Amino acid sequence: MPAVLGIEVKLDPKWSIVSTPLFEAYWFTDGLNSGRRDELYSVDVGLRYSFASNLSLTNTVLYEGRTSNVAIRHYRDLRIGPRLDFAF
């Protein structure tokens, strides 16, 4: 059950502030993970520069976390860095 919301606020034709909140839930019903329930959530915020309509560079800060009823599946992650995006 994923839920994603892409947000973009244009500052001018080349620069934008972007964010992508995400929530996913997994319920495992059979196999080795039977009964396991995970929730994954993340949010990032970044500044995007568009070189062209199909090429942009985004510098973002991303926080991601997973909770689970299986203790070893919990984690938190913080990533900071650039991303080059192509569209064809």
PDB file of C-alpha atoms in Angstrom:
ATOM      1  CA  MET A   1       0.000   0.000   0.000  1.00  0.00           C
ATOM      2  CA  PRO A   2       2.214   2.900  -1.184  1.00  0.00           C
ATOM      3  CA  ALA A   3       1.331   6.572  -0.918  1.00  0.00           C
ATOM      4  CA  VAL A   4       3.566   9.134  -2.655  1.00  0.00           C
ATOM      5  CA  LEU A   5       3.074  12.858  -3.048  1.00  0.00           C
ATOM      6  CA  GLY A   6       5.421  14.771  -5.368  1.00  0.00           C
ATOM      7  CA  ILE A   7       5.619  18.483  -4.580  1.00  0.00           C
ATOM      8  CA  GLU A   8       7.388  21.130  -6.678  1.00  0.00           C
ATOM      9  CA  VAL A   9       7.409  24.889  -6.078  1.00  0.00           C
ATOM     10  CA  LYS A  10       8.961  26.852  -8.927  1.00  0.00           C
ATOM     11  CA  LEU A  11      11.092  29.795  -7.845  1.00  0.00           C
ATOM     12  CA  ASP A  12      11.809  30.860 -11.449  1.00  0.00           C
ATOM     13  CA  PRO A  13      12.047  28.995 -14.808  1.00  0.00           C
ATOM     14  CA  LYS A  14      15.279  27.184 -13.792  1.00  0.00           C
ATOM     15  CA  TRP A  15      15.062  26.767  -9.977  1.00  0.00           C
ATOM     16  CA  SER A  16      12.532  24.763  -7.930  1.00  0.00           C
ATOM     17  CA  ILE A  17      12.113  23.503  -4.393  1.00  0.00           C
ATOM     18  CA  VAL A  18      11.044  19.844  -4.488  1.00  0.00           C
ATOM     19  CA  SER A  19       9.834  17.310  -1.934  1.00  0.00           C
ATOM     20  CA  THR A  20       8.566  13.727  -2.118  1.00  0.00           C
ATOM     21  CA  PRO A  21       6.930  12.342   1.027  1.00  0.00           C
ATOM     22  CA  LEU A  22       6.413   8.561   0.855  1.00  0.00           C
ATOM     23  CA  PHE A  23       4.629   5.968   2.997  1.00  0.00           C
ATOM     24  CA  GLU A  24       4.518   2.220   2.317  1.00  0.00           C
ATOM     25  CA  ALA A  25       3.073  -0.612   4.385  1.00  0.00           C
ATOM     26  CA  TYR A  26       3.750  -4.314   3.912  1.00  0.00           C
ATOM     27  CA  TRP A  27       1.828  -7.185   5.484  1.00  0.00           C
ATOM     28  CA  PHE A  28       3.359 -10.608   4.870  1.00  0.00           C
ATOM     29  CA  THR A  29       0.800 -13.425   4.890  1.00  0.00           C
ATOM     30  CA  ASP A  30       2.794 -16.579   4.125  1.00  0.00           C
ATOM     31  CA  GLY A  31       6.255 -18.061   3.771  1.00  0.00           C
ATOM     32  CA  LEU A  32       9.193 -17.318   6.068  1.00  0.00           C
ATOM     33  CA  ASN A  33       7.905 -13.803   6.823  1.00  0.00           C
ATOM     34  CA  SER A  34       4.346 -14.839   7.694  1.00  0.00           C
ATOM     35  CA  GLY A  35       2.874 -12.371  10.196  1.00  0.00           C
ATOM     36  CA  ARG A  36       5.523  -9.710   9.606  1.00  0.00           C
ATOM     37  CA  ARG A  37       4.286  -6.114   9.264  1.00  0.00           C
ATOM     38  CA  ASP A  38       6.552  -3.302   8.037  1.00  0.00           C
ATOM     39  CA  GLU A  39       5.982   0.416   7.568  1.00  0.00           C
ATOM     40  CA  LEU A  40       8.393   2.502   5.526  1.00  0.00           C
ATOM     41  CA  TYR A  41       8.250   6.281   5.538  1.00  0.00           C
ATOM     42  CA  SER A  42      10.529   8.874   4.016  1.00  0.00           C
ATOM     43  CA  VAL A  43      10.614  12.540   3.197  1.00  0.00           C
ATOM     44  CA  ASP A  44      13.098  14.534   1.189  1.00  0.00           C
ATOM     45  CA  VAL A  45      13.467  18.187   0.407  1.00  0.00           C
ATOM     46  CA  GLY A  46      15.742  19.596  -2.236  1.00  0.00           C
ATOM     47  CA  LEU A  47      16.687  22.376  -4.571  1.00  0.00           C
ATOM     48  CA  ARG A  48      16.462  21.565  -8.298  1.00  0.00           C
ATOM     49  CA  TYR A  49      18.195  23.352 -11.167  1.00  0.00           C
ATOM     50  CA  SER A  50      16.862  22.577 -14.667  1.00  0.00           C
ATOM     51  CA  PHE A  51      19.470  22.685 -17.425  1.00  0.00           C
ATOM     52  CA  ALA A  52      16.839  21.765 -20.031  1.00  0.00           C
ATOM     53  CA  SER A  53      13.327  20.305 -20.062  1.00  0.00           C
ATOM     54  CA  ASN A  54      14.800  16.785 -19.786  1.00  0.00           C
ATOM     55  CA  LEU A  55      17.895  17.342 -17.607  1.00  0.00           C
ATOM     56  CA  SER A  56      18.107  18.624 -14.035  1.00  0.00           C
ATOM     57  CA  LEU A  57      20.382  18.510 -10.994  1.00  0.00           C
ATOM     58  CA  THR A  58      18.798  18.204  -7.545  1.00  0.00           C
ATOM     59  CA  ASN A  59      20.583  18.505  -4.213  1.00  0.00           C
ATOM     60  CA  THR A  60      18.476  16.832  -1.508  1.00  0.00           C
ATOM     61  CA  VAL A  61      18.288  15.877   2.132  1.00  0.00           C
ATOM     62  CA  LEU A  62      16.411  12.590   2.637  1.00  0.00           C
ATOM     63  CA  TYR A  63      15.272  10.975   5.889  1.00  0.00           C
ATOM     64  CA  GLU A  64      13.935   7.420   5.742  1.00  0.00           C
ATOM     65  CA  GLY A  65      12.772   5.062   8.451  1.00  0.00           C
ATOM     66  CA  ARG A  66      11.329   1.564   8.690  1.00  0.00           C
ATOM     67  CA  THR A  67       9.410   0.101  11.588  1.00  0.00           C
ATOM     68  CA  SER A  68       8.571  -3.583  11.829  1.00  0.00           C
ATOM     69  CA  ASN A  69       7.296  -6.126  14.297  1.00  0.00           C
ATOM     70  CA  VAL A  70      10.608  -7.920  13.561  1.00  0.00           C
ATOM     71  CA  ALA A  71      13.238  -6.035  15.558  1.00  0.00           C
ATOM     72  CA  ILE A  72      16.155  -6.544  13.137  1.00  0.00           C
ATOM     73  CA  ARG A  73      14.144  -4.869  10.351  1.00  0.00           C
ATOM     74  CA  HIS A  74      14.081  -1.421  12.034  1.00  0.00           C
ATOM     75  CA  TYR A  75      16.339   1.244  10.566  1.00  0.00           C
ATOM     76  CA  ARG A  76      16.811   4.974  10.105  1.00  0.00           C
ATOM     77  CA  ASP A  77      18.713   6.560   7.217  1.00  0.00           C
ATOM     78  CA  LEU A  78      19.805  10.111   6.445  1.00  0.00           C
ATOM     79  CA  ARG A  79      21.213  10.917   3.006  1.00  0.00           C
ATOM     80  CA  ILE A  80      22.473  14.231   1.711  1.00  0.00           C
ATOM     81  CA  GLY A  81      23.701  14.754  -1.817  1.00  0.00           C
ATOM     82  CA  PRO A  82      23.165  15.569  -5.469  1.00  0.00           C
ATOM     83  CA  ARG A  83      21.110  13.631  -8.006  1.00  0.00           C
ATOM     84  CA  LEU A  84      21.213  14.033 -11.784  1.00  0.00           C
ATOM     85  CA  ASP A  85      17.835  13.388 -13.468  1.00  0.00           C
ATOM     86  CA  PHE A  86      17.278  12.561 -17.135  1.00  0.00           C
ATOM     87  CA  ALA A  87      13.904  12.298 -18.881  1.00  0.00           C
ATOM     88  CA  PHE A  88      13.422  10.703 -22.296  1.00  0.00           C
TER      89      PHE A  88
END
